[in-house]
């Protein structure tokens, strides 16, 4: 079966376009935990799941592109960044968590653009693990499960969010260390 070469990139672009729609839906509910909140959470979950799908298609059909390597992590950062911001606006997530995550995400993205003429900084395994952890933590935080299972789910949300934040910081450090080592090796 022939797969269009730009299909993975198209999926990535759709993920980026879903982000503002998701944020609008999340904020439109105003923290009421009604149907719009549930739909916002479902849209986020479907959109973040496409991260694995576009990468799988690109690798399986050997249509990995430099544009895809650049856009894919940006799409993840836009979607998850909007989720962190939305939860903080609603008062469900402390702003310091969102600020730490955004500093790391924006910093790595700016660096990607700074070095793009030299090399494409593709997502590393720890960055992928970070995105998975953020996706799980944000999905749990976005779904108003406390309306069904009770308040104890906030504890689970807190643990998964803590893991996501730790991996966010650790993967940022990993990128920096890897790039410094590569720069030293290049000079030598």
PDB file of N, CA, C and O in Angstrom, residues 1 3 5 8 11 31 48 55 71 85-87 104 116 119 122 130 134 137 143 149 159 184-185:
ATOM      1  N   UNK A   1       0.848  -1.183   0.000  1.00  0.00           N
ATOM      2  CA  UNK A   1       0.000   0.000   0.000  1.00  0.00           C
ATOM      3  C   UNK A   1       0.890   1.242   0.000  1.00  0.00           C
ATOM      4  O   UNK A   1       1.797   1.373   0.811  1.00  0.00           O
ATOM      5  N   UNK A   3       1.652   4.962   0.782  1.00  0.00           N
ATOM      6  CA  UNK A   3       1.239   5.978   1.752  1.00  0.00           C
ATOM      7  C   UNK A   3       1.805   7.311   1.289  1.00  0.00           C
ATOM      8  O   UNK A   3       2.998   7.408   0.994  1.00  0.00           O
ATOM      9  N   UNK A   5       3.688  10.572   1.104  1.00  0.00           N
ATOM     10  CA  UNK A   5       4.907  10.943   1.829  1.00  0.00           C
ATOM     11  C   UNK A   5       4.648  11.969   2.929  1.00  0.00           C
ATOM     12  O   UNK A   5       5.313  11.970   3.955  1.00  0.00           O
ATOM     13  N   UNK A   8       2.371  11.678   7.556  1.00  0.00           N
ATOM     14  CA  UNK A   8       2.744  11.915   8.955  1.00  0.00           C
ATOM     15  C   UNK A   8       2.803  13.407   9.304  1.00  0.00           C
ATOM     16  O   UNK A   8       2.349  13.816  10.377  1.00  0.00           O
ATOM     17  N   UNK A  11      -0.704  14.773   9.716  1.00  0.00           N
ATOM     18  CA  UNK A  11      -1.262  14.396  11.019  1.00  0.00           C
ATOM     19  C   UNK A  11      -0.699  15.315  12.109  1.00  0.00           C
ATOM     20  O   UNK A  11      -1.422  15.773  12.994  1.00  0.00           O
ATOM     21  N   UNK A  31     -14.643  25.384  34.152  1.00  0.00           N
ATOM     22  CA  UNK A  31     -14.424  24.571  35.348  1.00  0.00           C
ATOM     23  C   UNK A  31     -15.686  23.904  35.874  1.00  0.00           C
ATOM     24  O   UNK A  31     -15.710  23.402  36.995  1.00  0.00           O
ATOM     25  N   UNK A  48      -3.268  13.884  21.308  1.00  0.00           N
ATOM     26  CA  UNK A  48      -1.963  13.461  21.826  1.00  0.00           C
ATOM     27  C   UNK A  48      -1.648  12.041  21.366  1.00  0.00           C
ATOM     28  O   UNK A  48      -0.480  11.689  21.162  1.00  0.00           O
ATOM     29  N   UNK A  55       4.409   9.119  13.988  1.00  0.00           N
ATOM     30  CA  UNK A  55       5.763   8.571  14.049  1.00  0.00           C
ATOM     31  C   UNK A  55       5.833   7.141  13.554  1.00  0.00           C
ATOM     32  O   UNK A  55       6.760   6.754  12.826  1.00  0.00           O
ATOM     33  N   UNK A  71       8.716  19.381  13.325  1.00  0.00           N
ATOM     34  CA  UNK A  71       7.331  19.718  13.666  1.00  0.00           C
ATOM     35  C   UNK A  71       6.734  18.848  14.763  1.00  0.00           C
ATOM     36  O   UNK A  71       5.952  19.330  15.588  1.00  0.00           O
ATOM     37  N   UNK A  85      -1.484  25.371  30.511  1.00  0.00           N
ATOM     38  CA  UNK A  85      -1.976  26.737  30.696  1.00  0.00           C
ATOM     39  C   UNK A  85      -3.457  26.728  31.056  1.00  0.00           C
ATOM     40  O   UNK A  85      -3.889  27.430  31.978  1.00  0.00           O
ATOM     41  N   UNK A  86      -4.255  25.936  30.339  1.00  0.00           N
ATOM     42  CA  UNK A  86      -5.691  25.868  30.611  1.00  0.00           C
ATOM     43  C   UNK A  86      -5.996  25.399  32.020  1.00  0.00           C
ATOM     44  O   UNK A  86      -6.840  25.977  32.714  1.00  0.00           O
ATOM     45  N   UNK A  87      -5.293  24.362  32.464  1.00  0.00           N
ATOM     46  CA  UNK A  87      -5.514  23.861  33.827  1.00  0.00           C
ATOM     47  C   UNK A  87      -5.107  24.893  34.869  1.00  0.00           C
ATOM     48  O   UNK A  87      -5.755  25.006  35.916  1.00  0.00           O
ATOM     49  N   UNK A 104      11.098  24.860  30.058  1.00  0.00           N
ATOM     50  CA  UNK A 104      11.826  23.751  29.435  1.00  0.00           C
ATOM     51  C   UNK A 104      11.409  23.590  27.975  1.00  0.00           C
ATOM     52  O   UNK A 104      12.239  23.474  27.088  1.00  0.00           O
ATOM     53  N   UNK A 116      18.977  24.391  13.675  1.00  0.00           N
ATOM     54  CA  UNK A 116      18.370  23.691  12.544  1.00  0.00           C
ATOM     55  C   UNK A 116      19.210  23.771  11.281  1.00  0.00           C
ATOM     56  O   UNK A 116      19.215  22.838  10.470  1.00  0.00           O
ATOM     57  N   UNK A 119      21.956  20.990  12.249  1.00  0.00           N
ATOM     58  CA  UNK A 119      21.389  19.640  12.363  1.00  0.00           C
ATOM     59  C   UNK A 119      19.987  19.740  12.957  1.00  0.00           C
ATOM     60  O   UNK A 119      19.648  20.707  13.624  1.00  0.00           O
ATOM     61  N   UNK A 122      16.245  15.909  16.788  1.00  0.00           N
ATOM     62  CA  UNK A 122      15.064  15.051  16.889  1.00  0.00           C
ATOM     63  C   UNK A 122      14.799  14.711  18.351  1.00  0.00           C
ATOM     64  O   UNK A 122      15.675  14.840  19.216  1.00  0.00           O
ATOM     65  N   UNK A 130       8.999  11.660  28.367  1.00  0.00           N
ATOM     66  CA  UNK A 130       8.430  12.858  28.987  1.00  0.00           C
ATOM     67  C   UNK A 130       7.085  13.195  28.365  1.00  0.00           C
ATOM     68  O   UNK A 130       6.111  13.481  29.061  1.00  0.00           O
ATOM     69  N   UNK A 134       3.594  13.288  30.271  1.00  0.00           N
ATOM     70  CA  UNK A 134       2.756  14.486  30.256  1.00  0.00           C
ATOM     71  C   UNK A 134       1.371  14.165  29.705  1.00  0.00           C
ATOM     72  O   UNK A 134       0.356  14.630  30.228  1.00  0.00           O
ATOM     73  N   UNK A 137      -0.565  12.270  32.414  1.00  0.00           N
ATOM     74  CA  UNK A 137      -0.893  13.159  33.537  1.00  0.00           C
ATOM     75  C   UNK A 137      -1.945  14.191  33.134  1.00  0.00           C
ATOM     76  O   UNK A 137      -2.906  14.439  33.884  1.00  0.00           O
ATOM     77  N   UNK A 143      -9.755  14.936  32.381  1.00  0.00           N
ATOM     78  CA  UNK A 143     -10.998  14.180  32.551  1.00  0.00           C
ATOM     79  C   UNK A 143     -11.539  14.426  33.956  1.00  0.00           C
ATOM     80  O   UNK A 143     -10.847  14.132  34.930  1.00  0.00           O
ATOM     81  N   UNK A 149     -15.668   8.852  40.240  1.00  0.00           N
ATOM     82  CA  UNK A 149     -15.011   7.930  41.182  1.00  0.00           C
ATOM     83  C   UNK A 149     -14.716   8.549  42.543  1.00  0.00           C
ATOM     84  O   UNK A 149     -14.319   7.839  43.458  1.00  0.00           O
ATOM     85  N   UNK A 159       0.246  12.449  41.629  1.00  0.00           N
ATOM     86  CA  UNK A 159       1.404  11.566  41.439  1.00  0.00           C
ATOM     87  C   UNK A 159       1.824  11.540  39.975  1.00  0.00           C
ATOM     88  O   UNK A 159       3.012  11.682  39.652  1.00  0.00           O
ATOM     89  N   UNK A 184      31.361  19.378  21.846  1.00  0.00           N
ATOM     90  CA  UNK A 184      32.757  19.115  22.205  1.00  0.00           C
ATOM     91  C   UNK A 184      33.394  18.128  21.243  1.00  0.00           C
ATOM     92  O   UNK A 184      34.543  18.294  20.819  1.00  0.00           O
ATOM     93  N   UNK A 185      32.637  17.095  20.886  1.00  0.00           N
ATOM     94  CA  UNK A 185      33.146  16.082  19.980  1.00  0.00           C
ATOM     95  C   UNK A 185      33.403  16.689  18.592  1.00  0.00           C
ATOM     96  O   UNK A 185      34.384  16.362  17.934  1.00  0.00           O
TER      97      UNK A 185
END
